[in-house]
Coordinates of C-alpha atoms and ligand atoms in Angstrom, one line a residue:
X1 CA 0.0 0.0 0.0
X2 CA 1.2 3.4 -1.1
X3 CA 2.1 5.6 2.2
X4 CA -0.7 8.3 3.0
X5 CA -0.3 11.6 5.1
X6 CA -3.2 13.6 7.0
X7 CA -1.8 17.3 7.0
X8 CA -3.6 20.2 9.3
X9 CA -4.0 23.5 7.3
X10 CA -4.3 26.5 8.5
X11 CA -4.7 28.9 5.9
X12 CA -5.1 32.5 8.0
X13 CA -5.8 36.2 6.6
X14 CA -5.2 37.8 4.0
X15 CA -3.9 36.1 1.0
X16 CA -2.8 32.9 3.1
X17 CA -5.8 31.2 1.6
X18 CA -4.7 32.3 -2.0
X19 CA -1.0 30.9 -1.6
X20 CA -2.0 27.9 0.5
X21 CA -4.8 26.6 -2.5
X22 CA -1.5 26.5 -4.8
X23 CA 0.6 25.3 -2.7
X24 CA -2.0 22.1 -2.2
X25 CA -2.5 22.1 -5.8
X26 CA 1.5 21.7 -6.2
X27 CA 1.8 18.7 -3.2
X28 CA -1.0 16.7 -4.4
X29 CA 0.7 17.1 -7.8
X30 CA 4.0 15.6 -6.6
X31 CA 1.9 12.9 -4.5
X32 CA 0.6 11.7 -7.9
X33 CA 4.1 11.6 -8.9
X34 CA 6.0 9.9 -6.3
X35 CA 3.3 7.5 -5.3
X36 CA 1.9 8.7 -1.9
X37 CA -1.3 10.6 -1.2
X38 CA -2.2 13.2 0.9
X39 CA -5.1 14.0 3.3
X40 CA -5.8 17.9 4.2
X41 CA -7.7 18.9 7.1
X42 CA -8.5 22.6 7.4
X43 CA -8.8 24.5 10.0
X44 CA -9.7 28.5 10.0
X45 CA -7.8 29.4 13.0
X46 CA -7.3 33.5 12.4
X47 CA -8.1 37.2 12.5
X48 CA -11.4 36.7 11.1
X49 CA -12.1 33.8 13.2
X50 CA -11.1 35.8 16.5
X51 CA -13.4 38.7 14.8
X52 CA -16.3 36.9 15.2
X53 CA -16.2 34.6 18.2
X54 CA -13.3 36.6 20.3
X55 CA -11.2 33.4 20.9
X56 CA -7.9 33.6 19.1
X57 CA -7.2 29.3 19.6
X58 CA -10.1 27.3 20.1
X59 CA -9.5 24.9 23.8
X60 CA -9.0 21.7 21.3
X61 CA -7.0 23.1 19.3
X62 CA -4.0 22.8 20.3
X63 CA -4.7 18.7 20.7
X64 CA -5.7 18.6 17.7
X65 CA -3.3 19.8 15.8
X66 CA -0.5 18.1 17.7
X67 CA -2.2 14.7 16.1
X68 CA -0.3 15.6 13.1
X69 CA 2.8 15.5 12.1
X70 CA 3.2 18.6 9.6
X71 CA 0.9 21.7 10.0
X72 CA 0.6 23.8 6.6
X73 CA 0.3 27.2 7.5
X74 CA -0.4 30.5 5.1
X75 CA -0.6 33.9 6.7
X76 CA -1.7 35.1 10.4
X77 CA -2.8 38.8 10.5
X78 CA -5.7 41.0 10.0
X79 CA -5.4 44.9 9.7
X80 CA -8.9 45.2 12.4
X81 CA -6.8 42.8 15.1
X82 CA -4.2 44.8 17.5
X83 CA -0.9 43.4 16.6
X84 CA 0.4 41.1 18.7
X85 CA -3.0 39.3 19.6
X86 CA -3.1 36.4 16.8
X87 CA 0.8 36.6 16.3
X88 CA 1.4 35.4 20.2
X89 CA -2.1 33.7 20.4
X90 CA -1.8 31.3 17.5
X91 CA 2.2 31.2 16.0
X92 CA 4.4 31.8 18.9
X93 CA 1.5 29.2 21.3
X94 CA 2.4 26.7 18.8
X95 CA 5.8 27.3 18.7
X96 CA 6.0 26.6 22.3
X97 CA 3.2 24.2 22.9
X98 CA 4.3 22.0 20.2
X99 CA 7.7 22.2 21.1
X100 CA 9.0 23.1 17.5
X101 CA 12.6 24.1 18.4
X102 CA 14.0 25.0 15.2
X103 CA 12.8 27.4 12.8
X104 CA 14.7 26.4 9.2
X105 CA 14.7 28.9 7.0
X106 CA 16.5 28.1 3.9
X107 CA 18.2 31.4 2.0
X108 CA 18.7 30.6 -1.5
X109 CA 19.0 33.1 -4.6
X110 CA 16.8 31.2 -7.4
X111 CA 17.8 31.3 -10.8
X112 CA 16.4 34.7 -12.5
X113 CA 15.6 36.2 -9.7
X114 CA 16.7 39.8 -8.5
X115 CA 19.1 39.8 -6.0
X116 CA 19.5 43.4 -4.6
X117 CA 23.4 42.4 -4.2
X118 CA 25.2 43.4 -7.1
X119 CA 27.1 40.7 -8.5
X120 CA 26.3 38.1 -6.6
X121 CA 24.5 34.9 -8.7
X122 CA 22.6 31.9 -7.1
X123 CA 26.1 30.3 -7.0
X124 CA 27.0 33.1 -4.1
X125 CA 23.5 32.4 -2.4
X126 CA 22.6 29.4 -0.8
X127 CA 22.9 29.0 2.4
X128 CA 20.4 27.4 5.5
X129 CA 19.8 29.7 8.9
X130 CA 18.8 27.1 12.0
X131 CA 17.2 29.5 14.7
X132 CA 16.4 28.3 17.8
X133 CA 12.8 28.7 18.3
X134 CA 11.5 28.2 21.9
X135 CA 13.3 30.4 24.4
X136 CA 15.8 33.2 24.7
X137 CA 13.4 36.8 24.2
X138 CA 10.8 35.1 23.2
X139 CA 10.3 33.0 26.6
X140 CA 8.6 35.9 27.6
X141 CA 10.5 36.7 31.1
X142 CA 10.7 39.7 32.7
X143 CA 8.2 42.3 33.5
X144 CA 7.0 46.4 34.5
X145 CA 8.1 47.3 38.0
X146 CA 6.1 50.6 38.8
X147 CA 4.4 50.4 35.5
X148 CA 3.0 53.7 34.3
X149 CA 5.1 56.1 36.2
X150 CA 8.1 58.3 36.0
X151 CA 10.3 55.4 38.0
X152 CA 8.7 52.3 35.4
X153 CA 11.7 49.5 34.5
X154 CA 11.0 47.2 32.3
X155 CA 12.7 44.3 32.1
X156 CA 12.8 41.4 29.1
X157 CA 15.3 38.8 30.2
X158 CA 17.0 36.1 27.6
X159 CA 16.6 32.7 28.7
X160 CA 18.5 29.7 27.4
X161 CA 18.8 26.5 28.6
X162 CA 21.6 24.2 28.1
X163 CA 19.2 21.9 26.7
X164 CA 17.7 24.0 24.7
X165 CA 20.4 25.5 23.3
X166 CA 22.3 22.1 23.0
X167 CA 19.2 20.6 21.1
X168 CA 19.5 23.7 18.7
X169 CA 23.2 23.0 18.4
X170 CA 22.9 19.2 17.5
X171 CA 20.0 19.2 14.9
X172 CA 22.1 22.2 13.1
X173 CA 25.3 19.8 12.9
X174 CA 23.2 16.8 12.3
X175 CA 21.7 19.2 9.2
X176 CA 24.9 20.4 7.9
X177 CA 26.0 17.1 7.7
X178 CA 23.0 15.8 6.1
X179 CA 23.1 18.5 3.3
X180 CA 27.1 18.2 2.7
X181 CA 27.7 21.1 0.7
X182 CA 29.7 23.6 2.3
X183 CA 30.4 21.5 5.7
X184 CA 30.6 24.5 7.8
X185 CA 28.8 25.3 10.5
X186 CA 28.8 29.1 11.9
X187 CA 27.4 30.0 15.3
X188 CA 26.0 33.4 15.5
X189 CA 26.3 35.5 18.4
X190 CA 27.4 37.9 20.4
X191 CA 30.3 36.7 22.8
X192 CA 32.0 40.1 23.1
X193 CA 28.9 42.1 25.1
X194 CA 26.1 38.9 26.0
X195 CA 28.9 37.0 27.8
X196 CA 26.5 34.8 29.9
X197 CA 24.1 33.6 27.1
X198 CA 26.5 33.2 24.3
X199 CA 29.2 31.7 26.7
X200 CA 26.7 29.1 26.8
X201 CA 26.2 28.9 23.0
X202 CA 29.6 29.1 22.9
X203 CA 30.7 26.3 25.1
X204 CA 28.1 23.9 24.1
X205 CA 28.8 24.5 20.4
X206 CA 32.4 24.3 20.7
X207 CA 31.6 21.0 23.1
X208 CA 28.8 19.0 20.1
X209 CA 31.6 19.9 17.5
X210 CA 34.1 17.8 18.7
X211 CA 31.4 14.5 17.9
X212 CA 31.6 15.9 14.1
X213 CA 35.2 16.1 13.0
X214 CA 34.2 16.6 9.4
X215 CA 32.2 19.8 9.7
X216 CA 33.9 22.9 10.3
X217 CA 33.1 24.8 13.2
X218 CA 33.1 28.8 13.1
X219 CA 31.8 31.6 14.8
X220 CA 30.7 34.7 13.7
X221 CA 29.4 37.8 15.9
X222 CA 25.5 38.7 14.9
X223 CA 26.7 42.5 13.6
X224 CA 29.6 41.5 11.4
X225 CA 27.0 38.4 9.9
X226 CA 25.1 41.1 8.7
X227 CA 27.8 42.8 6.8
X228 CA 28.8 39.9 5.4
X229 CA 24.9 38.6 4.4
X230 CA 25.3 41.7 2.3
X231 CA 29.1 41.3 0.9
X232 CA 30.4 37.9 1.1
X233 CA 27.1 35.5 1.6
X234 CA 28.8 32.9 -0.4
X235 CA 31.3 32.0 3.1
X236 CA 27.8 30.8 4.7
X237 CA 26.8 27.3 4.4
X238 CA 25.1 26.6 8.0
X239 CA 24.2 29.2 10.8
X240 CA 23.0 28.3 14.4
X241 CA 21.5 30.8 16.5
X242 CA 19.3 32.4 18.9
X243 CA 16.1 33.3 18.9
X244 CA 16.2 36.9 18.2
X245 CA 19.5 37.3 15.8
X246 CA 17.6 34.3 14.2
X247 CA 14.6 36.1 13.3
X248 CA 16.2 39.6 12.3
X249 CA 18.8 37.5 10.3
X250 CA 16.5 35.5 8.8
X251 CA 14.5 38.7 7.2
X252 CA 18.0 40.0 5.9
X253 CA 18.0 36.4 4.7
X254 CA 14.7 36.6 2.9
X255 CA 15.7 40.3 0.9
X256 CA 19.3 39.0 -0.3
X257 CA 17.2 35.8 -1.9
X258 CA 14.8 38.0 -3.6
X259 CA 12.1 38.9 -1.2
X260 CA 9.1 37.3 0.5
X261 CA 7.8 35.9 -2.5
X262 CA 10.1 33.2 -2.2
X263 CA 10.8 32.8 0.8
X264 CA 9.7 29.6 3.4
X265 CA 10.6 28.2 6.7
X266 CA 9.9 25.6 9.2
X267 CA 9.0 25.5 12.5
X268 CA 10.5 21.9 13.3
X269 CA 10.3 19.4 15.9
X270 CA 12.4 16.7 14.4
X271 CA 10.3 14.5 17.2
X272 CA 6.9 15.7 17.2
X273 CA 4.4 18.1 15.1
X274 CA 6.2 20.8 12.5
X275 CA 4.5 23.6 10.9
X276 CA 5.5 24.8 7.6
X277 CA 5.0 28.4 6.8
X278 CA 5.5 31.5 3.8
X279 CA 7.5 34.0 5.9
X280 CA 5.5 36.8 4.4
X281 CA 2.8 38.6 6.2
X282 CA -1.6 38.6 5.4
X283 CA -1.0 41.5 2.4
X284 CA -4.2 42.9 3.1
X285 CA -3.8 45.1 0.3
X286 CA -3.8 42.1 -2.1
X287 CA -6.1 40.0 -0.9
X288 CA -8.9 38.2 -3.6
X289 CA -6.9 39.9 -6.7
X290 CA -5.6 36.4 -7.6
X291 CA -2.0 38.2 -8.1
X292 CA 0.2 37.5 -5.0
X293 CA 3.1 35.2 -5.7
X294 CA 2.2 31.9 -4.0
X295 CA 5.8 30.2 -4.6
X296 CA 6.8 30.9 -0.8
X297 CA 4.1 28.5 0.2
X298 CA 4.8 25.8 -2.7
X299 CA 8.4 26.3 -1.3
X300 CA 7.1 25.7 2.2
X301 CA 5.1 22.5 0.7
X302 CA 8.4 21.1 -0.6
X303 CA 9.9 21.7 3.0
X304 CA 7.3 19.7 4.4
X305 CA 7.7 16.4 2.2
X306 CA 11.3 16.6 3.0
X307 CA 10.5 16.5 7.0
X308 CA 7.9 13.8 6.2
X309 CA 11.0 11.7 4.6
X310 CA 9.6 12.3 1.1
X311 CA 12.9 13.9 0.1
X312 CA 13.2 13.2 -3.5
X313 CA 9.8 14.5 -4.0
X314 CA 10.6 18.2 -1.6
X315 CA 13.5 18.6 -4.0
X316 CA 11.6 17.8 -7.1
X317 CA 9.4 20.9 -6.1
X318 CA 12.2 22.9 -5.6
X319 CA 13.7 22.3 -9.0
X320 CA 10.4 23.0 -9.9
X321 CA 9.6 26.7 -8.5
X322 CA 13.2 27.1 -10.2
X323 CA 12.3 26.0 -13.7
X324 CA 9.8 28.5 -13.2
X325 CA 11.3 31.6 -11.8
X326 CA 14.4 31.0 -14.3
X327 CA 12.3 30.6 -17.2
X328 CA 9.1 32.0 -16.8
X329 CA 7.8 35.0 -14.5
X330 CA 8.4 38.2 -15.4
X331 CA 9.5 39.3 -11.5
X332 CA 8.5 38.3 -8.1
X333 CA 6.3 41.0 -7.2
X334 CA 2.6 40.9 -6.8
X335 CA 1.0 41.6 -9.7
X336 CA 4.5 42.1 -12.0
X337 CA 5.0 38.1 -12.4
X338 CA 3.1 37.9 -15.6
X339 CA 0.8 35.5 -14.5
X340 CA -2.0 35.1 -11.6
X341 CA -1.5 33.3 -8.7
X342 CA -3.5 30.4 -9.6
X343 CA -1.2 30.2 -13.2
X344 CA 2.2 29.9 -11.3
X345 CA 0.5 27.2 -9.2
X346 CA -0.8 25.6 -12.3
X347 CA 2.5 26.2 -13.6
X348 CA 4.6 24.5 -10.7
X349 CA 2.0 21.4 -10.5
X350 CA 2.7 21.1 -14.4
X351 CA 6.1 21.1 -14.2
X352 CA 5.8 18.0 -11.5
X353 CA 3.4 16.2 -13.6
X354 CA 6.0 16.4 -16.7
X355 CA 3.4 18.8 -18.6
X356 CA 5.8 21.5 -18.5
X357 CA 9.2 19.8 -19.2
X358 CA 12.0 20.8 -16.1
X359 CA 14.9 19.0 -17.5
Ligands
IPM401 C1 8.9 35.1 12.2 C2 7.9 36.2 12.6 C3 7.4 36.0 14.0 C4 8.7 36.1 14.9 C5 6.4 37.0 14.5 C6 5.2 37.1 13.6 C7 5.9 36.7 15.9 O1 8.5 37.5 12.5 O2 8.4 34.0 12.1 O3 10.0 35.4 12.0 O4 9.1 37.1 15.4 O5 9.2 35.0 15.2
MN402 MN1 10.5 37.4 11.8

């Protein structure tokens, strides 16, 4: 019997219902190809949902979803909900009550797509940021002391567990390792001022690299990453790091590999549920025109096969989305690509189902 997946959706605001329909279209495509199938349950967790019944996360919800194994998720944000609400309420709660401790976010320039770096090709971009996803500013410790008045403090304290951070650590390694391309891991942080978080980092990193002799091992402070992101990002291969670098980096990421139209990530626990994701927002402003890019989300799709140990059939999507972006769209931007959303989707699926020839 062929192998068969249940998958929770959740396709959000905005235009995540737009980008997640082709990004469904392009997985059941590659399920006819490789020989699996694919069961979607949807669920319509977000800012409209908390509009009408005030509840951001249903009780069950978070049981529910756990039952799977890959999440699918489009956009969370509405431009009537305060911001924070459904961002904490619904992403960062299932960050932490599913324990997805990485956040993968691949950074790769595409062929034919503008890279605001001049002179740099995809052969100069392609690299993989692991971000630890479950503690350090996020953890949400601290607090006011005489909130409101002229003496307030407010305090927002990093945490980070040796296990946590070692967990982080380990499944970069193990990743680098896995991918073998560069074979270099680089720890971002900030040893010279944070000296009690990133001595941590340091030590345990420094500590899990001696159990990989064939991966280098290199450290980089957050500040000078981001010079280099911008001049030399063909020395990254790997980067571990916190919470907060991650995310900021990550962005930086995401505009040296074109933008968010391309750009997907994974919130990953490598022994429970993950949740696959677009990094870009709800874009109000396009929503129902049929003319956002939706290759973020068939990217995230291709993410997800790969975690569910359909590799071959992850990378086939990739190869894919690049067919298409080297050969066909105009740009990246909604509404410049040349065609509607729905077309690149019908596109991508095409190319999978050897209608549209990739090689
Ligand atoms: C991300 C996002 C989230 C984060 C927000 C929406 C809470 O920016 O996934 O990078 O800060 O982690
Ligand atoms: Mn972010």
């Amino acid at each position: 019997m062929s192998k068969s997946y249940d998958i929770g959706v959740i396709a959000g605001d905005g235009t995540g219902p737009e980008v997640i329909r082709e990004s469904i279209k392009v997985l059941k495509a590659a399920a006819q190809r490789f020989g699996f199938s694919l069961n979607f349950v949807e669920y319509d967790f977000g800012g409209t949902r908390y509009l009408k019944t005030g509840e951001v996360l249903p009780e069950s919800a978070v049981g529910e979803l756990r039952k799977f194994k890959a999440l699918l998720l489009g956009a969370i944000g509405h431009p009537d909900v305060k911001p924070g609400i459904l961002e904490k309420g619904i992403l960062l709660r299932l960050r932490f009550e599913l324990d997805m401790y990485i956040n993968l976010r691949p950074v790769k320039l595409f062929p034919g797509v503008d890279c605001p770096l001049k002179d740099k090709t995809p052969a100069d971009i392609d690299f993989v940021v692991v971000r630890e996803n479950t503690e350090g500013l996020y953890a949400g410790a601290g607090g006011f002391f005489k909130k409101g008045t002229p003496d307030e403090v407010a305090v927002q304290e990093s945490i980070n567990t040796r296990k946590g951070v070692e967990r982080c650590i380990r499944y970069a390694f193990e990743y680098c390792k896995k991918r073998n391309i560069g074979n270099k891991l680089t720890l971002c942080g900030k040893t010279n001022v944070l000296t009690y978080a990133f001595d941590l980092w340091e030590r345990a990193f420094y500590e899990v690299a001696k159990e990989y002799p064939t991966i280098k091992a290199d450290y980089a402070h957050v500040d000078a990453i981001t010079m280099w992101f911008v001049k030399n990002p063909e020395w990254f291969d790997v980067i571990v790091t916190d919470n907060m670098f991650g995310d900021i980096i990550t962005d930086l990421g995401a505009m040296i590999q074109g933008g968010m139209g391309i750009a997907a990530g994974g919130n990953i626990n490598p022994e429970g549920t993950s949740m696959f994701e677009p990094i870009g927002g709800s874009a109000p402003k396009y929503t129902g025109k049929n003319i956002i890019n939706p290759l973020a989300a068939i990217c995230a799709g291709g993410l997800l096969l790969d975690y569910l140990g359909e590799a071959e059939a992850g990378k086939t999507i990739e190869s894919a989305v690049m067919h298409i972006t080297g050969e066909r769209l105009k740009s990246l931007a909604a509404g410049n690509m040349g065609f509607s959303t729905s077309e690149v989707g019908d596109m991508v699926a095409n190319c999978l189902l050897g209608v549209l020839h990739i090689y």
